[in-house]
CSV table of C-alpha atoms in Angstrom, one decimal:
chain,number,residue,atom,x,y,z
A,155,MET,CA,-5.8,-24.2,3.0
A,156,LYS,CA,-7.6,-23.7,-0.3
A,157,SER,CA,-6.2,-21.1,-2.7
A,158,ASP,CA,-6.5,-19.9,-6.3
A,159,LEU,CA,-3.3,-18.6,-7.8
A,160,ASP,CA,-2.6,-16.5,-10.8
A,161,VAL,CA,-6.3,-15.7,-11.5
A,162,ALA,CA,-6.4,-13.2,-14.4
A,163,TYR,CA,-8.3,-9.9,-13.8
A,164,GLY,CA,-7.0,-8.3,-17.0
A,165,PRO,CA,-5.1,-9.1,-20.2
A,166,GLY,CA,-1.6,-8.1,-19.0
A,167,LYS,CA,1.0,-10.6,-17.7
A,168,LEU,CA,1.1,-8.9,-14.3
A,169,GLN,CA,-2.7,-8.4,-14.1
A,170,LYS,CA,-3.3,-11.5,-12.0
A,171,ALA,CA,-4.2,-12.2,-8.4
A,172,ASP,CA,-4.0,-14.9,-5.8
A,173,PHE,CA,-6.9,-15.8,-3.5
A,174,TYR,CA,-7.0,-17.5,-0.1
A,175,TYR,CA,-10.2,-19.0,1.2
A,176,PRO,CA,-11.2,-19.2,4.9
A,177,GLU,CA,-12.5,-22.5,6.2
A,178,THR,CA,-15.0,-20.6,8.3
A,179,PRO,CA,-15.9,-17.4,6.4
A,180,ASN,CA,-16.9,-14.3,8.2
A,181,GLY,CA,-18.3,-12.8,5.1
A,182,ALA,CA,-15.7,-10.0,4.7
A,183,ALA,CA,-12.7,-9.7,2.4
A,184,ILE,CA,-9.3,-8.1,2.5
A,185,VAL,CA,-7.2,-7.0,-0.5
A,186,PHE,CA,-3.5,-6.8,0.2
A,187,VAL,CA,-1.3,-4.6,-2.1
A,188,HIS,CA,2.4,-5.5,-2.2
A,189,GLY,CA,5.2,-3.0,-2.0
A,190,GLY,CA,8.5,-2.7,-4.0
A,191,GLY,CA,8.6,1.0,-5.0
A,192,TRP,CA,6.4,0.3,-8.1
A,193,ILE,CA,9.5,-1.3,-9.7
A,194,ARG,CA,9.6,-4.8,-8.2
A,195,GLY,CA,7.7,-7.1,-5.9
A,196,ASP,CA,5.3,-10.0,-6.4
A,197,LYS,CA,2.2,-11.3,-4.6
A,198,SER,CA,3.9,-14.7,-4.3
A,199,ALA,CA,6.2,-13.3,-1.5
A,200,ASP,CA,3.1,-12.4,0.6
A,201,SER,CA,1.4,-15.8,0.8
A,202,ASP,CA,1.7,-15.6,4.6
A,203,ILE,CA,-0.6,-12.6,4.6
A,204,GLY,CA,-3.2,-14.5,2.6
A,205,GLU,CA,-3.0,-17.5,5.0
A,206,THR,CA,-3.0,-15.4,8.1
A,207,PHE,CA,-6.2,-13.4,7.3
A,208,ALA,CA,-7.9,-16.4,5.7
A,209,ASN,CA,-7.3,-18.3,9.0
A,210,ALA,CA,-9.1,-15.3,10.7
A,211,GLY,CA,-12.1,-15.8,8.4
A,212,TYR,CA,-11.5,-13.4,5.6
A,213,LEU,CA,-11.5,-14.1,1.9
A,214,VAL,CA,-8.1,-12.6,0.9
A,215,ALA,CA,-7.0,-11.3,-2.5
A,216,LEU,CA,-3.4,-10.4,-3.4
A,217,PRO,CA,-3.3,-8.7,-6.8
A,218,ASN,CA,-0.2,-8.0,-8.8
A,219,TYR,CA,0.0,-4.9,-10.9
A,220,ARG,CA,2.1,-3.5,-13.7
A,221,LEU,CA,5.6,-2.2,-12.8
A,222,ALA,CA,7.9,0.6,-13.9
A,223,PRO,CA,9.8,1.4,-16.0
A,224,ALA,CA,7.9,-0.7,-18.5
A,225,ASP,CA,4.6,0.8,-17.2
A,226,ARG,CA,4.8,4.1,-15.5
A,227,PHE,CA,2.3,6.1,-13.5
A,228,PRO,CA,-0.7,5.7,-13.3
A,229,ALA,CA,-0.5,2.1,-14.5
A,230,ALA,CA,-0.1,0.5,-11.0
A,231,GLN,CA,-3.0,2.5,-9.5
A,232,ASP,CA,-5.2,1.9,-12.5
A,233,ASP,CA,-4.6,-1.8,-12.1
A,234,LEU,CA,-5.7,-1.7,-8.5
A,235,THR,CA,-8.8,0.1,-9.4
A,236,SER,CA,-9.5,-2.3,-12.3
A,237,PHE,CA,-9.0,-5.2,-9.9
A,238,MET,CA,-11.4,-3.8,-7.3
A,239,THR,CA,-14.1,-3.4,-10.0
A,240,TRP,CA,-13.4,-7.0,-11.3
A,241,PHE,CA,-13.4,-8.4,-7.7
A,242,GLU,CA,-16.7,-6.7,-6.9
A,243,GLN,CA,-18.3,-8.1,-10.1
A,244,SER,CA,-16.8,-11.6,-9.7
A,245,ASP,CA,-18.4,-14.8,-8.5
A,246,TYR,CA,-16.4,-14.9,-5.2
A,247,THR,CA,-18.6,-15.1,-2.1
A,248,PHE,CA,-18.2,-12.1,0.2
A,249,ASP,CA,-20.2,-9.1,1.3
A,250,ARG,CA,-19.4,-6.3,-1.1
A,251,GLN,CA,-20.0,-3.7,1.6
A,252,ARG,CA,-17.3,-5.3,3.9
A,253,VAL,CA,-14.0,-5.0,2.1
A,254,GLY,CA,-10.8,-3.8,3.7
A,255,LEU,CA,-7.6,-2.5,2.0
A,256,LEU,CA,-4.1,-3.4,3.3
A,257,GLY,CA,-0.8,-2.3,1.7
A,258,ALA,CA,2.9,-2.4,2.4
A,259,SER,CA,5.2,0.5,1.4
A,260,VAL,CA,3.9,1.9,-1.9
A,261,GLY,CA,1.2,-0.8,-1.7
A,262,GLY,CA,0.0,1.2,1.3
A,263,THR,CA,0.1,4.4,-0.8
A,264,MET,CA,-2.0,2.7,-3.4
A,265,ALA,CA,-4.4,1.3,-0.8
A,266,ILE,CA,-4.9,4.8,0.7
A,267,THR,CA,-5.4,6.3,-2.7
A,268,GLN,CA,-8.0,3.6,-3.4
A,269,SER,CA,-9.8,4.4,-0.1
A,270,LEU,CA,-9.9,8.0,-1.2
A,271,GLN,CA,-12.2,6.9,-4.0
A,272,SER,CA,-14.1,4.1,-2.3
A,273,GLY,CA,-14.2,5.0,1.4
A,274,GLN,CA,-13.2,1.5,2.4
A,275,PRO,CA,-11.3,0.9,5.6
A,276,VAL,CA,-7.6,0.9,5.0
A,277,VAL,CA,-4.4,-0.1,6.9
A,278,SER,CA,-1.0,0.9,5.6
A,279,TRP,CA,2.4,-0.4,6.7
A,280,SER,CA,5.0,2.3,5.9
A,281,ALA,CA,2.9,4.0,3.2
A,282,ILE,CA,4.7,6.9,1.3
A,283,VAL,CA,2.3,9.8,1.5
A,284,ASP,CA,4.4,13.0,1.3
A,285,PHE,CA,6.2,12.8,-2.1
A,286,ALA,CA,6.0,16.4,-3.2
A,287,ASN,CA,7.2,17.9,0.1
A,288,TRP,CA,10.1,15.4,0.3
A,289,VAL,CA,11.4,16.0,-3.2
A,290,GLN,CA,11.3,19.8,-2.6
A,291,GLN,CA,13.3,19.3,0.6
A,292,HIS,CA,16.0,17.0,-1.1
A,293,PRO,CA,17.0,18.8,-4.4
A,294,THR,CA,20.6,17.6,-4.3
A,295,VAL,CA,19.9,13.9,-3.7
A,296,LYS,CA,21.1,11.7,-6.6
A,297,ALA,CA,18.7,8.9,-7.5
A,298,ALA,CA,20.2,5.4,-7.3
A,299,LEU,CA,18.8,1.9,-7.1
A,300,ASP,CA,21.8,0.7,-5.1
A,301,ALA,CA,23.6,3.8,-3.7
A,302,ARG,CA,26.3,1.8,-2.0
A,303,GLU,CA,27.4,0.3,-5.4
A,304,GLU,CA,26.5,3.2,-7.7
A,305,LEU,CA,27.5,6.2,-5.6
A,306,GLY,CA,29.7,4.8,-2.9
A,307,LEU,CA,27.5,5.8,-0.1
A,308,THR,CA,27.7,4.1,3.3
A,309,GLU,CA,25.4,6.1,5.6
A,310,ILE,CA,22.0,4.4,5.7
A,311,HIS,CA,19.9,7.6,5.5
A,312,ALA,CA,21.7,8.8,2.4
A,313,ILE,CA,21.2,5.3,0.9
A,314,HIS,CA,17.5,5.4,1.7
A,315,ASN,CA,17.2,8.9,0.2
A,316,ALA,CA,18.9,7.9,-3.1
A,317,PHE,CA,16.5,4.9,-3.4
A,318,TYR,CA,13.5,7.0,-2.4
A,319,LYS,CA,14.2,9.4,-5.2
A,320,TYR,CA,15.0,6.6,-7.6
A,321,PHE,CA,11.8,4.7,-7.3
A,322,ILE,CA,9.6,7.9,-7.5
A,323,GLN,CA,11.5,9.1,-10.6
A,324,THR,CA,11.3,5.7,-12.2
A,325,TYR,CA,7.6,5.4,-11.7
A,326,LEU,CA,6.7,8.9,-12.6
A,327,GLY,CA,9.2,9.4,-15.4
A,328,ASP,CA,10.1,12.8,-14.1
A,329,LEU,CA,9.7,14.8,-10.9
A,330,THR,CA,7.6,17.7,-12.2
A,331,PRO,CA,5.2,19.2,-9.6
A,332,ALA,CA,2.2,18.0,-11.6
A,333,LYS,CA,3.2,14.4,-11.5
A,334,LEU,CA,4.3,14.5,-7.8
A,335,THR,CA,0.9,16.1,-6.9
A,336,ALA,CA,-0.9,13.5,-9.0
A,337,VAL,CA,0.6,10.5,-7.2
A,338,ASN,CA,0.7,12.1,-3.7
A,339,PRO,CA,-2.3,11.0,-1.5
A,340,MET,CA,-1.8,14.2,0.6
A,341,ASN,CA,-3.0,16.3,-2.3
A,342,HIS,CA,-6.2,14.3,-2.8
A,343,LEU,CA,-7.6,14.1,0.7
A,344,THR,CA,-11.4,14.5,1.0
A,345,THR,CA,-14.1,13.4,3.4
A,346,THR,CA,-14.4,10.2,1.4
A,347,LEU,CA,-11.3,8.6,3.0
A,348,GLY,CA,-12.4,5.6,4.9
A,349,PRO,CA,-11.2,4.7,8.5
A,350,THR,CA,-7.5,4.6,8.3
A,351,LEU,CA,-4.7,3.1,10.4
A,352,MET,CA,-1.1,3.8,9.5
A,353,TYR,CA,1.9,2.1,10.9
A,354,ASN,CA,5.4,3.6,10.4
A,355,ALA,CA,8.7,2.9,12.1
A,356,THR,CA,10.6,5.6,14.0
A,357,ASP,CA,13.5,5.8,11.6
A,358,GLU,CA,13.0,4.1,8.3
A,359,LEU,CA,12.7,4.6,4.5
A,360,SER,CA,9.3,6.2,4.8
A,361,PRO,CA,9.9,9.4,6.7
A,362,LEU,CA,7.8,9.6,9.8
A,363,PRO,CA,7.2,13.4,9.6
A,364,GLY,CA,5.4,12.9,6.3
A,365,VAL,CA,3.0,10.5,8.0
A,366,PHE,CA,2.2,13.0,10.7
A,367,ARG,CA,1.6,15.7,8.1
A,368,PHE,CA,-0.9,13.3,6.4
A,369,LEU,CA,-2.5,12.7,9.8
A,370,GLU,CA,-2.9,16.4,10.4
A,371,GLN,CA,-4.4,17.0,6.9
A,372,ALA,CA,-6.8,14.0,7.3
A,373,ALA,CA,-7.9,15.3,10.7
A,374,ALA,CA,-8.8,18.6,9.1
A,375,PHE,CA,-11.3,16.7,7.0
A,376,LYS,CA,-12.6,15.1,10.2
A,377,ARG,CA,-11.5,11.6,9.1
A,378,ASP,CA,-11.2,8.5,11.4
A,379,ILE,CA,-7.5,8.1,11.3
A,380,ALA,CA,-4.7,6.9,13.6
A,381,VAL,CA,-0.9,6.5,13.4
A,382,HIS,CA,0.9,3.7,15.3
A,383,VAL,CA,4.6,4.4,15.6
A,384,VAL,CA,6.7,1.2,15.4
A,385,PRO,CA,10.0,1.3,17.4
A,386,GLY,CA,13.1,0.9,15.3
A,387,ALA,CA,14.1,1.2,11.6
A,388,GLY,CA,12.1,-1.6,10.0
A,389,HIS,CA,10.2,-0.9,6.9
A,390,ALA,CA,6.7,-2.3,6.0
A,391,ARG,CA,7.0,-6.1,5.9
A,392,ASP,CA,10.0,-5.9,8.3
A,393,TYR,CA,7.5,-5.4,11.2
A,394,THR,CA,4.7,-7.6,10.1
A,395,ALA,CA,4.6,-9.5,13.4
A,396,PHE,CA,4.3,-6.3,15.3
A,397,ALA,CA,1.5,-4.8,13.2
A,398,LEU,CA,-0.7,-7.9,12.6
A,399,PRO,CA,-2.6,-7.9,15.9
A,400,GLY,CA,-3.6,-4.3,15.6
A,401,THR,CA,-4.3,-4.6,11.9
A,402,LEU,CA,-6.6,-7.6,12.5
A,403,ALA,CA,-8.4,-5.9,15.3
A,404,PHE,CA,-9.0,-2.8,13.1
A,405,PHE,CA,-10.5,-4.9,10.3
A,406,ASN,CA,-12.6,-7.0,12.7
A,407,TYR,CA,-14.0,-3.8,14.1
A,408,HIS,CA,-14.6,-1.8,10.9
A,409,LEU,CA,-15.8,-4.8,8.8
A,410,GLN,CA,-18.2,-5.8,11.6
A,411,VAL,CA,-16.7,-9.2,12.3
A,412,THR,CA,-17.8,-10.9,15.5
A,413,ASP,CA,-16.6,-14.0,17.2
């Protein structure tokens, strides 16, 4: 399979993207945004995503973006926006009106936020979409990258909560209501949001109740949105095999791909 790796879309070290080419193009493109809590992660770990969707006929782009704490909010989202503009103006061959957004974990958060601006179809795997409400409900949680080691915690939900607060705080710099509102897709819902499919496991890092709150709010704006609950405790890329068939069907439908 043909690919272009580490293509610069900006001057920064992390402002690079990988591209995967289909042998039989369908004319559409998919942009995959990696997760990692805005503090880690790299496109190189998701080459299988590029290959899978390229084999289905899509031109696939996997952009990296700046990470915290070196670059805090809104650096990551700004990079995705910059990449989308660069991609649209590039020489790559694809229909600019048929671009889908796919993201895992906070990559899903970023993809949804991008769709709020562009109206492009979006699929998220364990997107975090309810920051402000979660922080308000967990005032006593201590932030920790590795709560087992740092805090001596053993219960998985407590460990998840500590990491959840850690990566939000690291990306934002602080947990003021203004910043939580700024990063939270829930607070920016409009009728612009494109068709949306959200996957989330029953009991995982991304709290399922927040996803349902987002669904309810999006429905109030009469958006085309669905939530698919994944059995178990896997997060984002943990359930890739489960989510791929429905994700591909969603993009084939909304990007007008026919056999």
